[in-house]
Amino acid sequence: MDYDVIIIGAGIAGLTAAIYTSRAGKNALVLETSAIGGQIVNALRVENWPGDNGISGADLMNKIYHHANEFDVKIKYEEVISVDKIDDENGTRRFVVRTEECEYSCGAIIIATGAEPRRLSTKQVKDAGDRPISYCATCDGVLYKGKPVVVVGSGNTAKHEIEYLKDIASRVYHIHHDDPIPKEAVAVFAAIGRVPATERFVDLVELDEKGYIVANEDCVTSCPGVFVAGDCRTKIVRQLVTAAADGAVAANAVVEYLN
Ligand SMILES: Cc1cc2nc3c(=O)[nH]c(=O)nc-3n(C[C@H](O)[C@H](O)[C@H](O)COP(=O)(O)OP(=O)(O)OC[C@H]3O[C@@H](n4cnc5c(N)ncnc54)[C@H](O)[C@@H]3O)c2cc1C
């Protein structure tokens, strides 16, 4: 199946890119490995999305998803496993995008795969033993109603997880990364930061030492025809507004590149 552009990831960056490319008349496909909306869907309140103070992450992404639908954006639930570039003898470049289910061809790519939770250290996993490890209190907190749990981590995500769990669990222990896990806790909630979801693209584009795709505000990567948007690129502020802005910038760059 042939597309003008394939957008990898249906978080806010990917969906914004899809709206812009579709409005520009390009045949765009979005590939998403899990659910629409990306990492913000579990946030109960978003207080810095202009014009909608206090909206939940799920409601915000639902609105953006419906907005994208108005422009007939095609979305398929498939994980991208690899992207290869093919240059023909006339110098025309196409990309082959492979998922478990299918193989697609396109003229340009926008990588908008965001970030995923950083995994606990081997030592802490060993410490946890048979106790379940969760990376999302909103998803799994209810399973431990009235029971003691532990949150690992010291940043904003850890604060958010503690706040959420304190009304559900009988007690919320709080420890830092690599502290021993208290014996009393029946489940471990890990909130030790996020890492970019870019391992599929190591042979395609340049990454920095932390795994972020190297690009500046123009969202252009080291590989002509491949653009990047949102939390998976090198940048200073990783927020909804900056991810959405990247989606627009990357989409405009794709349209210019294809034309
Ligand atoms: C708990 C929490 C609270 C937050 N609160 C705020 C807030 O209040 N305000 C704010 O501005 N920001 C907040 N953020 C940050 C904000 O959520 C991110 O900056 C933003 O969602 C990044 O969007 P994105 O589209 O770049 O990536 P993501 O939202 O991470 O979306 C990437 C998508 O790509 C998909 N994907 C990954 N790999 C593949 C693959 N190989 N194939 C197909 N699909 C793939 C993922 O499943 C995901 O759906 C918060 C983040 C968290 C975790």
CSV table of C-alpha atoms and ligand atoms in Angstrom, one decimal:
chain,number,residue,atom,x,y,z
A,1,MET,CA,0.0,0.0,0.0
A,2,ASP,CA,1.3,3.4,-1.0
A,3,TYR,CA,1.1,6.7,0.9
A,4,ASP,CA,2.5,10.1,0.6
A,5,VAL,CA,3.5,10.1,4.2
A,6,ILE,CA,3.5,7.7,7.1
A,7,ILE,CA,3.3,9.1,10.6
A,8,ILE,CA,4.5,6.8,13.4
A,9,GLY,CA,2.7,7.4,16.7
A,10,ALA,CA,-0.8,8.7,17.4
A,11,GLY,CA,0.1,11.0,20.4
A,12,ILE,CA,-0.5,14.7,20.2
A,13,ALA,CA,2.5,15.2,17.8
A,14,GLY,CA,1.4,12.5,15.4
A,15,LEU,CA,-2.2,13.5,15.3
A,16,THR,CA,-1.4,17.2,14.8
A,17,ALA,CA,0.9,16.2,11.9
A,18,ALA,CA,-1.9,14.1,10.5
A,19,ILE,CA,-4.3,17.0,10.6
A,20,TYR,CA,-1.9,19.3,8.8
A,21,THR,CA,-0.8,16.8,6.1
A,22,SER,CA,-4.3,15.7,5.4
A,23,ARG,CA,-5.5,19.3,5.1
A,24,ALA,CA,-2.7,19.9,2.7
A,25,GLY,CA,-4.1,17.1,0.5
A,26,LYS,CA,-1.5,14.5,1.2
A,27,ASN,CA,-2.5,10.9,1.6
A,28,ALA,CA,-1.3,10.2,5.2
A,29,LEU,CA,-1.4,7.0,7.3
A,30,VAL,CA,-0.9,7.0,11.1
A,31,LEU,CA,0.5,3.8,12.6
A,32,GLU,CA,0.0,3.4,16.4
A,33,THR,CA,1.2,0.5,18.5
A,34,SER,CA,-1.2,0.8,21.4
A,35,ALA,CA,-4.0,3.4,21.9
A,36,ILE,CA,-4.7,6.8,20.5
A,37,GLY,CA,-3.5,9.7,22.6
A,38,GLY,CA,0.0,8.7,23.8
A,39,GLN,CA,1.4,9.3,27.3
A,40,ILE,CA,-1.0,12.1,28.3
A,41,VAL,CA,-4.1,9.9,28.4
A,42,ASN,CA,-3.5,8.9,32.0
A,43,ALA,CA,-3.1,12.4,33.3
A,44,LEU,CA,-6.2,13.4,35.3
A,45,ARG,CA,-5.7,17.2,34.8
A,46,VAL,CA,-3.8,19.2,32.3
A,47,GLU,CA,-3.5,22.8,33.5
A,48,ASN,CA,-1.3,24.3,30.8
A,49,TRP,CA,-3.2,23.5,27.6
A,50,PRO,CA,-4.2,26.9,26.3
A,51,GLY,CA,-7.9,27.5,26.3
A,52,ASP,CA,-9.0,24.3,28.2
A,53,ASN,CA,-7.6,24.6,31.8
A,54,GLY,CA,-8.1,21.4,33.8
A,55,ILE,CA,-9.2,19.1,31.0
A,56,SER,CA,-8.2,15.5,31.5
A,57,GLY,CA,-5.5,14.0,29.2
A,58,ALA,CA,-8.0,11.5,27.9
A,59,ASP,CA,-10.7,14.1,27.0
A,60,LEU,CA,-8.1,16.4,25.4
A,61,MET,CA,-6.8,13.5,23.2
A,62,ASN,CA,-10.3,12.4,22.4
A,63,LYS,CA,-11.1,15.9,21.1
A,64,ILE,CA,-8.0,15.9,18.9
A,65,TYR,CA,-8.7,12.4,17.6
A,66,HIS,CA,-12.2,13.6,16.6
A,67,HIS,CA,-10.7,16.6,15.0
A,68,ALA,CA,-8.4,14.4,12.9
A,69,ASN,CA,-11.3,12.2,11.9
A,70,GLU,CA,-13.0,15.3,10.3
A,71,PHE,CA,-10.1,15.3,7.8
A,72,ASP,CA,-10.4,11.5,7.2
A,73,VAL,CA,-7.1,10.7,8.7
A,74,LYS,CA,-6.4,7.0,8.4
A,75,ILE,CA,-5.1,5.3,11.5
A,76,LYS,CA,-4.1,1.6,11.9
A,77,TYR,CA,-3.2,-0.1,15.1
A,78,GLU,CA,0.1,-1.7,14.2
A,79,GLU,CA,3.6,-1.4,15.7
A,80,VAL,CA,6.3,-0.2,13.4
A,81,ILE,CA,9.2,-2.6,13.5
A,82,SER,CA,11.5,-1.2,10.8
A,83,VAL,CA,11.8,1.6,8.2
A,84,ASP,CA,14.1,1.2,5.2
A,85,LYS,CA,15.0,3.7,2.6
A,86,ILE,CA,15.2,2.8,-1.1
A,87,ASP,CA,16.8,5.1,-3.7
A,88,ASP,CA,16.1,4.3,-7.3
A,89,GLU,CA,18.5,5.1,-10.2
A,90,ASN,CA,16.7,8.4,-10.9
A,91,GLY,CA,17.4,9.5,-7.3
A,92,THR,CA,13.8,9.1,-6.2
A,93,ARG,CA,13.6,8.0,-2.6
A,94,ARG,CA,10.8,5.8,-1.1
A,95,PHE,CA,10.5,4.3,2.3
A,96,VAL,CA,9.4,0.8,3.3
A,97,VAL,CA,7.7,0.7,6.6
A,98,ARG,CA,7.2,-2.8,8.1
A,99,THR,CA,4.8,-3.9,10.9
A,100,GLU,CA,4.0,-7.4,12.1
A,101,GLU,CA,0.9,-7.4,9.9
A,102,CYS,CA,1.9,-5.5,6.8
A,103,GLU,CA,4.4,-3.6,4.6
A,104,TYR,CA,3.8,-0.1,3.4
A,105,SER,CA,5.5,2.3,1.0
A,106,CYS,CA,5.7,6.0,1.3
A,107,GLY,CA,7.5,9.1,0.1
A,108,ALA,CA,8.2,10.6,3.6
A,109,ILE,CA,8.1,9.7,7.2
A,110,ILE,CA,7.3,11.6,10.4
A,111,ILE,CA,8.5,9.8,13.6
A,112,ALA,CA,6.3,10.8,16.5
A,113,THR,CA,6.9,7.9,18.8
A,114,GLY,CA,7.3,10.0,22.0
A,115,ALA,CA,8.7,8.5,25.2
A,116,GLU,CA,8.0,5.4,27.4
A,117,PRO,CA,8.6,4.8,31.1
A,118,ARG,CA,12.2,4.0,32.1
A,119,ARG,CA,12.4,0.5,33.5
A,120,LEU,CA,13.6,-0.3,37.0
A,121,SER,CA,17.2,-1.4,37.6
A,122,THR,CA,17.9,-5.1,37.7
A,123,LYS,CA,18.6,-4.8,41.4
A,124,GLN,CA,15.2,-3.3,42.1
A,125,VAL,CA,13.4,-5.9,39.8
A,126,LYS,CA,15.2,-8.6,41.8
A,127,ASP,CA,14.2,-6.8,45.1
A,128,ALA,CA,10.5,-6.7,43.9
A,129,GLY,CA,10.6,-10.5,43.6
A,130,ASP,CA,7.1,-11.8,42.8
A,131,ARG,CA,5.4,-8.5,43.5
A,132,PRO,CA,3.9,-6.8,40.4
A,133,ILE,CA,5.7,-3.8,38.9
A,134,SER,CA,3.4,-1.2,37.3
A,135,TYR,CA,4.4,1.9,35.3
A,136,CYS,CA,1.0,3.5,35.6
A,137,ALA,CA,-0.9,4.2,38.8
A,138,THR,CA,-4.0,5.4,36.9
A,139,CYS,CA,-4.2,2.1,35.1
A,140,ASP,CA,-3.3,-0.3,37.9
A,141,GLY,CA,-3.8,1.5,41.2
A,142,VAL,CA,-7.3,0.2,41.7
A,143,LEU,CA,-6.0,-3.4,42.0
A,144,TYR,CA,-4.3,-2.5,45.3
A,145,LYS,CA,-7.3,-0.8,47.1
A,146,GLY,CA,-6.6,-0.9,50.9
A,147,LYS,CA,-3.2,-2.4,50.5
A,148,PRO,CA,0.3,-0.9,51.0
A,149,VAL,CA,2.2,0.0,47.8
A,150,VAL,CA,5.5,1.7,47.0
A,151,VAL,CA,6.3,4.4,44.5
A,152,VAL,CA,9.9,4.5,43.2
A,153,GLY,CA,11.1,7.9,41.8
A,154,SER,CA,11.7,11.5,42.7
A,155,GLY,CA,10.4,13.6,39.8
A,156,ASN,CA,7.0,15.0,38.8
A,157,THR,CA,5.7,11.7,37.6
A,158,ALA,CA,6.4,10.1,41.0
A,159,LYS,CA,4.6,13.0,42.7
A,160,HIS,CA,1.6,12.5,40.4
A,161,GLU,CA,1.6,8.7,41.1
A,162,ILE,CA,1.8,9.3,44.9
A,163,GLU,CA,-1.1,11.8,44.8
A,164,TYR,CA,-3.2,9.4,42.8
A,165,LEU,CA,-2.5,6.3,45.0
A,166,LYS,CA,-2.9,8.0,48.4
A,167,ASP,CA,-6.7,7.8,48.1
A,168,ILE,CA,-6.7,4.1,47.1
A,169,ALA,CA,-3.8,2.3,49.0
A,170,SER,CA,-3.7,1.8,52.7
A,171,ARG,CA,-0.2,3.3,52.7
A,172,VAL,CA,2.1,4.7,50.0
A,173,TYR,CA,5.8,4.2,50.6
A,174,HIS,CA,8.0,6.6,48.7
A,175,ILE,CA,11.6,5.6,47.8
A,176,HIS,CA,14.2,6.9,45.4
A,177,HIS,CA,15.8,5.0,42.4
A,178,ASP,CA,17.9,2.1,43.7
A,179,ASP,CA,16.7,2.3,47.3
A,180,PRO,CA,15.7,-1.1,48.7
A,181,ILE,CA,12.0,-1.9,48.2
A,182,PRO,CA,10.1,-2.1,51.5
A,183,LYS,CA,9.0,-5.7,52.4
A,184,GLU,CA,5.5,-4.4,53.4
A,185,ALA,CA,4.5,-3.1,49.9
A,186,VAL,CA,2.5,-5.5,47.8
A,187,ALA,CA,3.0,-3.7,44.5
A,188,VAL,CA,5.7,-1.5,43.1
A,189,PHE,CA,4.9,1.6,41.0
A,190,ALA,CA,7.9,2.8,39.1
A,191,ALA,CA,8.1,6.5,38.1
A,192,ILE,CA,11.8,7.1,37.3
A,193,GLY,CA,11.5,9.1,34.2
A,194,ARG,CA,11.0,8.4,30.5
A,195,VAL,CA,13.1,7.3,27.6
A,196,PRO,CA,12.6,8.0,24.0
A,197,ALA,CA,10.9,5.3,21.9
A,198,THR,CA,13.5,5.4,19.1
A,199,GLU,CA,15.2,2.0,19.2
A,200,ARG,CA,13.6,1.1,15.8
A,201,PHE,CA,15.3,4.0,14.1
A,202,VAL,CA,18.9,3.6,15.1
A,203,ASP,CA,20.0,2.7,11.6
A,204,LEU,CA,17.9,5.3,9.9
A,205,VAL,CA,18.6,8.6,11.7
A,206,GLU,CA,21.1,10.1,14.0
A,207,LEU,CA,20.3,9.8,17.7
A,208,ASP,CA,22.0,11.6,20.6
A,209,GLU,CA,23.7,9.8,23.5
A,210,LYS,CA,20.4,9.5,25.4
A,211,GLY,CA,18.6,8.1,22.3
A,212,TYR,CA,16.7,11.2,21.2
A,213,ILE,CA,16.5,11.8,17.5
A,214,VAL,CA,18.7,14.7,16.6
A,215,ALA,CA,16.8,17.6,15.1
A,216,ASN,CA,16.2,21.2,15.9
A,217,GLU,CA,13.0,23.4,15.6
A,218,ASP,CA,12.7,22.6,11.9
A,219,CYS,CA,12.1,18.9,12.8
A,220,VAL,CA,14.5,17.8,10.0
A,221,THR,CA,16.5,14.6,10.8
A,222,SER,CA,19.9,13.4,9.4
A,223,CYS,CA,18.0,11.3,6.8
A,224,PRO,CA,16.3,13.3,3.9
A,225,GLY,CA,12.6,12.5,3.8
A,226,VAL,CA,12.5,11.6,7.5
A,227,PHE,CA,11.1,14.2,9.9
A,228,VAL,CA,10.6,14.0,13.7
A,229,ALA,CA,8.0,15.5,16.0
A,230,GLY,CA,7.4,15.6,19.8
A,231,ASP,CA,9.1,14.2,22.8
A,232,CYS,CA,11.3,11.8,20.9
A,233,ARG,CA,13.5,14.6,19.4
A,234,THR,CA,16.3,16.6,21.0
A,235,LYS,CA,14.7,19.6,22.6
A,236,ILE,CA,14.5,21.5,25.9
A,237,VAL,CA,10.8,21.6,26.7
A,238,ARG,CA,8.8,18.3,26.4
A,239,GLN,CA,5.2,19.4,26.7
A,240,LEU,CA,1.9,19.1,24.9
A,241,VAL,CA,2.1,22.5,23.2
A,242,THR,CA,5.7,21.9,22.0
A,243,ALA,CA,4.8,18.4,20.7
A,244,ALA,CA,1.7,19.8,18.9
A,245,ALA,CA,3.9,22.6,17.4
A,246,ASP,CA,6.4,20.0,16.2
A,247,GLY,CA,3.6,18.1,14.5
A,248,ALA,CA,2.6,21.2,12.5
A,249,VAL,CA,6.2,22.1,11.7
A,250,ALA,CA,7.1,18.5,10.6
A,251,ALA,CA,3.9,18.3,8.5
A,252,ASN,CA,4.7,21.5,6.6
A,253,ALA,CA,8.3,20.3,6.1
A,254,VAL,CA,6.9,17.0,4.6
A,255,VAL,CA,4.6,18.9,2.3
A,256,GLU,CA,7.4,21.1,1.0
A,257,TYR,CA,9.7,18.0,0.6
A,258,LEU,CA,7.1,16.0,-1.3
A,259,ASN,CA,6.2,18.9,-3.6
B,1,LIG,C1,1.9,11.6,33.9
B,1,LIG,C2,2.2,12.7,32.8
B,1,LIG,C3,1.6,14.0,33.0
B,1,LIG,C4,1.9,15.0,32.0
B,1,LIG,N1,1.3,16.2,32.2
B,1,LIG,C5,1.5,17.2,31.3
B,1,LIG,C6,0.8,18.4,31.4
B,1,LIG,O1,0.0,18.7,32.3
B,1,LIG,N2,1.0,19.4,30.4
B,1,LIG,C7,1.9,19.1,29.4
B,1,LIG,O2,2.0,20.0,28.5
B,1,LIG,N3,2.5,17.9,29.2
B,1,LIG,C8,2.4,17.0,30.2
B,1,LIG,N4,3.0,15.8,30.0
B,1,LIG,C9,4.0,15.6,28.9
B,1,LIG,C10,3.2,15.3,27.6
B,1,LIG,O3,2.3,14.2,27.9
B,1,LIG,C11,4.1,15.0,26.4
B,1,LIG,O4,5.0,16.0,26.2
B,1,LIG,C12,3.3,14.7,25.1
B,1,LIG,O5,2.3,13.8,25.3
B,1,LIG,C13,4.3,14.2,24.1
B,1,LIG,O6,3.5,13.8,22.9
B,1,LIG,P1,4.1,13.0,21.7
B,1,LIG,O7,3.1,12.9,20.7
B,1,LIG,O8,5.5,13.5,21.4
B,1,LIG,O9,4.4,11.5,22.3
B,1,LIG,P2,3.5,10.4,23.1
B,1,LIG,O10,2.4,11.1,23.8
B,1,LIG,O11,4.5,9.6,23.9
B,1,LIG,O12,2.9,9.6,21.8
B,1,LIG,C14,3.8,8.7,21.1
B,1,LIG,C15,2.9,7.6,20.5
B,1,LIG,O13,3.7,6.7,19.7
B,1,LIG,C16,3.4,5.4,19.8
B,1,LIG,N5,4.5,4.6,19.4
B,1,LIG,C17,5.7,4.4,20.0
B,1,LIG,N6,6.5,3.6,19.3
B,1,LIG,C18,5.8,3.2,18.3
B,1,LIG,C19,6.0,2.3,17.2
B,1,LIG,N7,7.2,1.6,17.0
B,1,LIG,N8,5.0,2.1,16.3
B,1,LIG,C20,3.8,2.7,16.4
B,1,LIG,N9,3.5,3.5,17.4
B,1,LIG,C21,4.5,3.8,18.3
B,1,LIG,C22,3.1,5.3,21.4
B,1,LIG,O14,2.2,4.2,21.6
B,1,LIG,C23,2.3,6.6,21.6
B,1,LIG,O15,0.9,6.5,21.5
B,1,LIG,C24,2.8,14.7,30.9
B,1,LIG,C25,3.3,13.4,30.8
B,1,LIG,C26,3.0,12.5,31.7
B,1,LIG,C27,3.7,11.1,31.5
